[in-house]
Coordinates of C-alpha atoms in Angstrom, one line a residue:
X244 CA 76.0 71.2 80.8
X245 CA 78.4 69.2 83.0
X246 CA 80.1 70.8 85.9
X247 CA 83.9 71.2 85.3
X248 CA 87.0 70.6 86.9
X249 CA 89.1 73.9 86.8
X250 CA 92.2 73.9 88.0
X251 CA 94.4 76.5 89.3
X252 CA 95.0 79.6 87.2
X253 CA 94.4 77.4 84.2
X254 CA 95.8 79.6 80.7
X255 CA 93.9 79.7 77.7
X256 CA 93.5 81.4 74.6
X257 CA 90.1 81.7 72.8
X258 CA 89.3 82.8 68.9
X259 CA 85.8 83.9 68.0
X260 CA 84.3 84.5 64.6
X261 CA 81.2 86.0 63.7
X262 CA 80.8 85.5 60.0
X263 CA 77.6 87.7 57.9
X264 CA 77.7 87.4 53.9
X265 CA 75.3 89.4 52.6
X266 CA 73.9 88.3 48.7
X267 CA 74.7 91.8 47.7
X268 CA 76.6 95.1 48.6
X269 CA 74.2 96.3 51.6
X270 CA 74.4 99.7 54.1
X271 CA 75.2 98.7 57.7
X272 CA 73.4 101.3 60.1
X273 CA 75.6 101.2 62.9
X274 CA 76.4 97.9 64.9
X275 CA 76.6 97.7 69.1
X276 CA 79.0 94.7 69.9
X277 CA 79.4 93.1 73.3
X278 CA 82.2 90.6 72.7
X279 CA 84.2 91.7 75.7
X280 CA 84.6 90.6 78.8
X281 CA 82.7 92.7 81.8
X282 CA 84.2 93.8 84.2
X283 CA 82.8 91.5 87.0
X284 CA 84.0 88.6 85.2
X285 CA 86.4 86.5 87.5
X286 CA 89.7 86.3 85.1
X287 CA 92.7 87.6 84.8
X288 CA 92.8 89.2 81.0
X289 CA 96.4 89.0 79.5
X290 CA 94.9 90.1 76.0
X291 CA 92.4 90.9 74.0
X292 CA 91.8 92.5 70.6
X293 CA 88.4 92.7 68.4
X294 CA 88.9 93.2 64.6
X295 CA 86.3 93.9 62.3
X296 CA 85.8 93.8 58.1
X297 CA 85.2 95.5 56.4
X298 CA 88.5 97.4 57.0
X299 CA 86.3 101.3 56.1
X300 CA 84.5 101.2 59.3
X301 CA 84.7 102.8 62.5
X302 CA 85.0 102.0 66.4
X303 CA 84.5 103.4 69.4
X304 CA 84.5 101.5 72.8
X305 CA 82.5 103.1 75.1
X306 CA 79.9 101.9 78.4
X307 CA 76.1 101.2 78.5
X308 CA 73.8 102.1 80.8
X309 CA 74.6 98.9 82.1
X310 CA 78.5 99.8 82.6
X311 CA 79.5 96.8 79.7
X312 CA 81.8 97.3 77.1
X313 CA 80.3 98.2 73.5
X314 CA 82.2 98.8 70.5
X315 CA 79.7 101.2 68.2
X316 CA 80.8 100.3 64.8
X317 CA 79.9 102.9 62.0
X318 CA 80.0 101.9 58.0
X319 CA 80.7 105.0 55.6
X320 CA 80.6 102.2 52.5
X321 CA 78.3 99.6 51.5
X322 CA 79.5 96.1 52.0
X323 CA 78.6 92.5 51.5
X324 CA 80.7 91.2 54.5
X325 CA 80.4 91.9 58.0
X326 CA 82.8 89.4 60.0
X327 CA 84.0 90.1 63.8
X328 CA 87.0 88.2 64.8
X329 CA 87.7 88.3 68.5
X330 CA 91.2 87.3 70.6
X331 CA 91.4 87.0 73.6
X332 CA 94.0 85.4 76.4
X333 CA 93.8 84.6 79.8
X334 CA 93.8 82.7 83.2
X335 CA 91.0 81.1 84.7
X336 CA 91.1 81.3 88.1
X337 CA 89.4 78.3 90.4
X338 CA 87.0 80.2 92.8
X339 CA 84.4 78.8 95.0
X340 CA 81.0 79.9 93.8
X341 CA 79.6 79.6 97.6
X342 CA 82.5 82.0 98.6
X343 CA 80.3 85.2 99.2
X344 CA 79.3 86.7 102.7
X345 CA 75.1 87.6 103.2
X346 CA 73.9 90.1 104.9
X347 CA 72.0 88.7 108.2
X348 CA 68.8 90.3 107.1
X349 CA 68.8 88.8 103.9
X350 CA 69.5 85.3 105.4
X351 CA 66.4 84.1 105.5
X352 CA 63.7 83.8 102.9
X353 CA 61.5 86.2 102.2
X354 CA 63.6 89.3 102.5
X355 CA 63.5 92.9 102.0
X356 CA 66.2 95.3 100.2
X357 CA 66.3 98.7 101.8
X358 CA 65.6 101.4 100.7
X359 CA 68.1 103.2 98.6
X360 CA 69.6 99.7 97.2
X361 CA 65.9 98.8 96.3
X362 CA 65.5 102.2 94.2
X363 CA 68.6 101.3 92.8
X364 CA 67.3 97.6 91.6
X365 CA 64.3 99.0 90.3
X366 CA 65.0 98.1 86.7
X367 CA 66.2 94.0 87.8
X368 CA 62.5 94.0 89.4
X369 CA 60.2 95.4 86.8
X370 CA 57.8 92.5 86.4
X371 CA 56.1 94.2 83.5
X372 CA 57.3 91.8 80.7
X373 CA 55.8 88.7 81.9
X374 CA 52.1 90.5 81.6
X375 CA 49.4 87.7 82.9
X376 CA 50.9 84.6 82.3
X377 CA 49.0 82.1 84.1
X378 CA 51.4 79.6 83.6
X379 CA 54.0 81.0 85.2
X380 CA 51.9 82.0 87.9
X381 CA 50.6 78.6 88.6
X382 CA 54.6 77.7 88.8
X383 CA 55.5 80.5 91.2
X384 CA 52.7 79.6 93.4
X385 CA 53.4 76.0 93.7
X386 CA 57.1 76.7 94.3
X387 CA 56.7 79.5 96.4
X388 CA 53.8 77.1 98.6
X389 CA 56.7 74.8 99.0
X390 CA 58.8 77.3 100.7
X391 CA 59.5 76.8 104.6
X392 CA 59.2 80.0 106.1
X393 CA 62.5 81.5 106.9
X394 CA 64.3 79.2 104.6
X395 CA 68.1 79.8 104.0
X396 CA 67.7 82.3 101.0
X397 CA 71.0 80.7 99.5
X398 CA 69.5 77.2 99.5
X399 CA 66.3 78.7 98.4
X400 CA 68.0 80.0 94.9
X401 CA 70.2 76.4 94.9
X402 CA 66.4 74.3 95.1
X403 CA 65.1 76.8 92.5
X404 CA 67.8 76.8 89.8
X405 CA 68.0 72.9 90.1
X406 CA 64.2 72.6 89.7
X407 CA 64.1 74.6 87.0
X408 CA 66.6 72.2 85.5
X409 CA 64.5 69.2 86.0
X410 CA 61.3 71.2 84.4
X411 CA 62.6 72.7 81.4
X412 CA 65.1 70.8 79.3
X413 CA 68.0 71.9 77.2
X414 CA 67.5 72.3 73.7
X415 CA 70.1 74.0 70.8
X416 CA 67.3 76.6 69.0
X417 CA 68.4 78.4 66.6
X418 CA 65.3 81.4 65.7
X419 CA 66.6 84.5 67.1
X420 CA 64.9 86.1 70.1
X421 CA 63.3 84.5 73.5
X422 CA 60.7 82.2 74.2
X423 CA 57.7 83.8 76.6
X424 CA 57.9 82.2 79.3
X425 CA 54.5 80.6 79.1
X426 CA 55.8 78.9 75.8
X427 CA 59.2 77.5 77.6
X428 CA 56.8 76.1 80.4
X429 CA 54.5 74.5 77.9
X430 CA 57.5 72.9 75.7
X431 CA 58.9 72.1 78.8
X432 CA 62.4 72.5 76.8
X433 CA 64.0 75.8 75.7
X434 CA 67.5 77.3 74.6
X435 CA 69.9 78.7 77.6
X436 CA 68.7 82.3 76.7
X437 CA 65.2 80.6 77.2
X438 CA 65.8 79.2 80.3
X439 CA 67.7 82.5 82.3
X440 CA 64.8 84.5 81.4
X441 CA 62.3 82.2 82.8
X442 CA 64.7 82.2 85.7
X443 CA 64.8 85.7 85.7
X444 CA 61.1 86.4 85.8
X445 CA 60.4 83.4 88.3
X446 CA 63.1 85.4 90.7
X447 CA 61.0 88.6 90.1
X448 CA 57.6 86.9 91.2
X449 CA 59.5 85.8 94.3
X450 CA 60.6 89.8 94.9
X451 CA 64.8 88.8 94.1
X452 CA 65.9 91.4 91.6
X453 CA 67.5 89.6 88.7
X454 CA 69.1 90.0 85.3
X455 CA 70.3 88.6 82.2
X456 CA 73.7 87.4 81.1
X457 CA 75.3 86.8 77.8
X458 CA 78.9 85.6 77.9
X459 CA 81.0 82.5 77.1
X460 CA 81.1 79.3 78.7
X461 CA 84.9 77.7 78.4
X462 CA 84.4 74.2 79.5
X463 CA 88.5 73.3 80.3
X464 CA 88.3 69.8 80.2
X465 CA 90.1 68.2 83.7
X466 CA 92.9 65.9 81.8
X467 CA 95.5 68.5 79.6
X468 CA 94.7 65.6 76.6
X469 CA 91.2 65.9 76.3
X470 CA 89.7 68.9 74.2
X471 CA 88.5 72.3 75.5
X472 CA 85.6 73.4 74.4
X473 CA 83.9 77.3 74.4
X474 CA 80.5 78.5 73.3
X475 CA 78.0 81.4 73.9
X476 CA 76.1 81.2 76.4
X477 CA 73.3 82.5 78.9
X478 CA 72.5 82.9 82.5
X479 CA 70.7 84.8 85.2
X480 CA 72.2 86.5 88.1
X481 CA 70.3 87.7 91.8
X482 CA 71.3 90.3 93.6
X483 CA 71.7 89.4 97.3
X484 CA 72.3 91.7 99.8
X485 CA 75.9 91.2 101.1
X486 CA 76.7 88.6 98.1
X487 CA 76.0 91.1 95.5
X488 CA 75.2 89.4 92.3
X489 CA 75.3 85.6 91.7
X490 CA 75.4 83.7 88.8
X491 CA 72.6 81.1 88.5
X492 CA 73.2 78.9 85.5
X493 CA 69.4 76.9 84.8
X494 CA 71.0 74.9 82.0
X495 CA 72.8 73.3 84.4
X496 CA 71.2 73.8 87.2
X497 CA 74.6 74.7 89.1
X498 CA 76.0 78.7 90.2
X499 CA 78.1 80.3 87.7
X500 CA 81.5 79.2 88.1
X501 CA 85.0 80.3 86.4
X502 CA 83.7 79.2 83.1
X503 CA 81.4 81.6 83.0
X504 CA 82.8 84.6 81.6
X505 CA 80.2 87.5 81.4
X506 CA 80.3 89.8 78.2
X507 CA 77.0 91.6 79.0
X508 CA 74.6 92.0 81.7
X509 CA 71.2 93.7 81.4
X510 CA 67.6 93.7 82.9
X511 CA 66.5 92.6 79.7
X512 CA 67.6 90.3 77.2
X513 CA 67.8 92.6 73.9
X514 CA 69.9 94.9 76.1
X515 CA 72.6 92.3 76.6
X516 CA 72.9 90.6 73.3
X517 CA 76.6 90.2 71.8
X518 CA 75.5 91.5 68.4
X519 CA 72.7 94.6 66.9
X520 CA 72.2 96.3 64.1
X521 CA 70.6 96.2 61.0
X522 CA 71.5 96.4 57.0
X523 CA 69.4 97.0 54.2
X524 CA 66.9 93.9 53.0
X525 CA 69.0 91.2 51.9
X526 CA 69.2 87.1 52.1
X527 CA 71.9 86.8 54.9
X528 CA 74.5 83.6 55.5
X529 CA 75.4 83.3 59.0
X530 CA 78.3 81.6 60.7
X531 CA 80.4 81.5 63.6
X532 CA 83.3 79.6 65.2
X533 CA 84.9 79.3 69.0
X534 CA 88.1 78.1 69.4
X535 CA 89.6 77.2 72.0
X536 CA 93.1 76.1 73.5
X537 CA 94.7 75.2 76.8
X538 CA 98.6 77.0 77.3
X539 CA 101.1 75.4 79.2

């Protein structure tokens, strides 16, 4: 992805739709939807509204265990449309994605959280679903042999996103799930989901709690003439003591910026996706649509 020029407080509206036609009249066990924007995302929200068909269904906003808004849908009737329409307005605010303040003792690489804040992070450091991967290992120890000792932990995580870019290109995939990390190293390519979670495990070999991000990416084109663009997209953040969490995006191999609008964040990627739930056995036509539009 290209960086972006943002300027300003720049307005814009964005329409979503999530389209399922089902070949028949199906049940819908209940659905978890993650279409809105988290509360660490760096906008100002002037509106936003989610509407759902079919029209006999019902919603409930509530908080994961991850503190991001779901909307638990329920289906009394059976149905052979599911479509999710989502509205939303804002501003864009220009922020500097270096503008953050470190703890000392977290300066320098390797670092150690304390205590209580590492108990805490225990879920963004579980290393369990990477098993024995030796090529990931082989990757970790050649980056990690390339590490100066006491390197600026900042710069570290800047040399590591933008390597990761230049290992593993960008690729539109559209099979459901994520690639094993082994499997994105081997391809050497791999989807945006693909691509934070090899992040995100790479960080967890290297001790950094991380964890996954599904939200959109509003690329607000520099010139008001040229077209504005929006899409779903992936990233990783790592928690740094003092900074807090910070976006890492290894499609582009650039921090998250004010483009990056997080719906969901979660130490795993299933816990974070925008859409889940099931229906009864049925052939399935998908589609969806972003929209988006500048206001001046």
């Amino acid at each position: 992805m290209a960086g972006v020029l943002l300027v300003p407080a720049t307005r814009f509206a964005l329409a979503h739709r999530t389209t399922y036609r089902f070949d028949r009249a199906v049940g819908l066990a209940p659905h978890e939807i993650r279409l809105r924007p988290a509360p660490h995302a760096q906008l100002r929200i002037a509106a936003y509204a989610l509407d759902v068909e079919p029209a006999s269904r019902t919603l409930h906003w509530q908080q994961d265990p991850f503190a991001n808004w779901v909307a638990r849908l329920t289906f009394p009737e059976r149905a052979s449309l599911l479509e999710l329409r989502v509205e939303l307005s804002g501003e864009l605010v220009d922020v500097n994605p270096f503008n953050f303040f470190v703890d000392p003792d977290a300066a320098g690489f390797p670092f150690a959280y304390g205590q209580m804040v590492r108990h805490a992070l225990a879920p963004y450091l579980d290393r369990s679903p990477d098993g024995k991967d030796d090529l990931l290992a082989d990757w970790v120890d050649a980056f990690r042999a390339a590490i100066t000792p006491g390197e600026e932990t900042i710069g570290l995580l800047v040399r590591l996103n933008r390597q990761l870019r230049g290992d593993v290109d960008y690729v539109v995939r559209e099979a459901q799930g994520v690639q094993g990390a082994a499997q994105t190293l081997a391809l050497r390519s791999g989807s945006c989901r693909d691509s934070a979670w090899l992040l995100i495990l790479i960080l967890r070999r290297l001790g950094i709690a991380a964890r996954f991000v599904s939200g959109y990416l509003l690329e607000i084109a520099a010139d008001a003439a040229a077209r504005d663009v929006g899409s779903l997209h992936a990233w990783a953040e790592a928690f740094i003591p003092g900074a807090g969490w910070i976006g890492l995006d290894p499609t582009s191999g650039l921090l998250a910026a004010s483009g990056h609008i997080p719906l969901a964040c979660a130490a795993d990627p299933d816990m974070a996706a925008t859409v889940s739930g099931t229906t009864d056995v049925c052939d399935v036509t998908f589609d969806t649509a972003i929209g988006v539009r500048r206001i001046v």
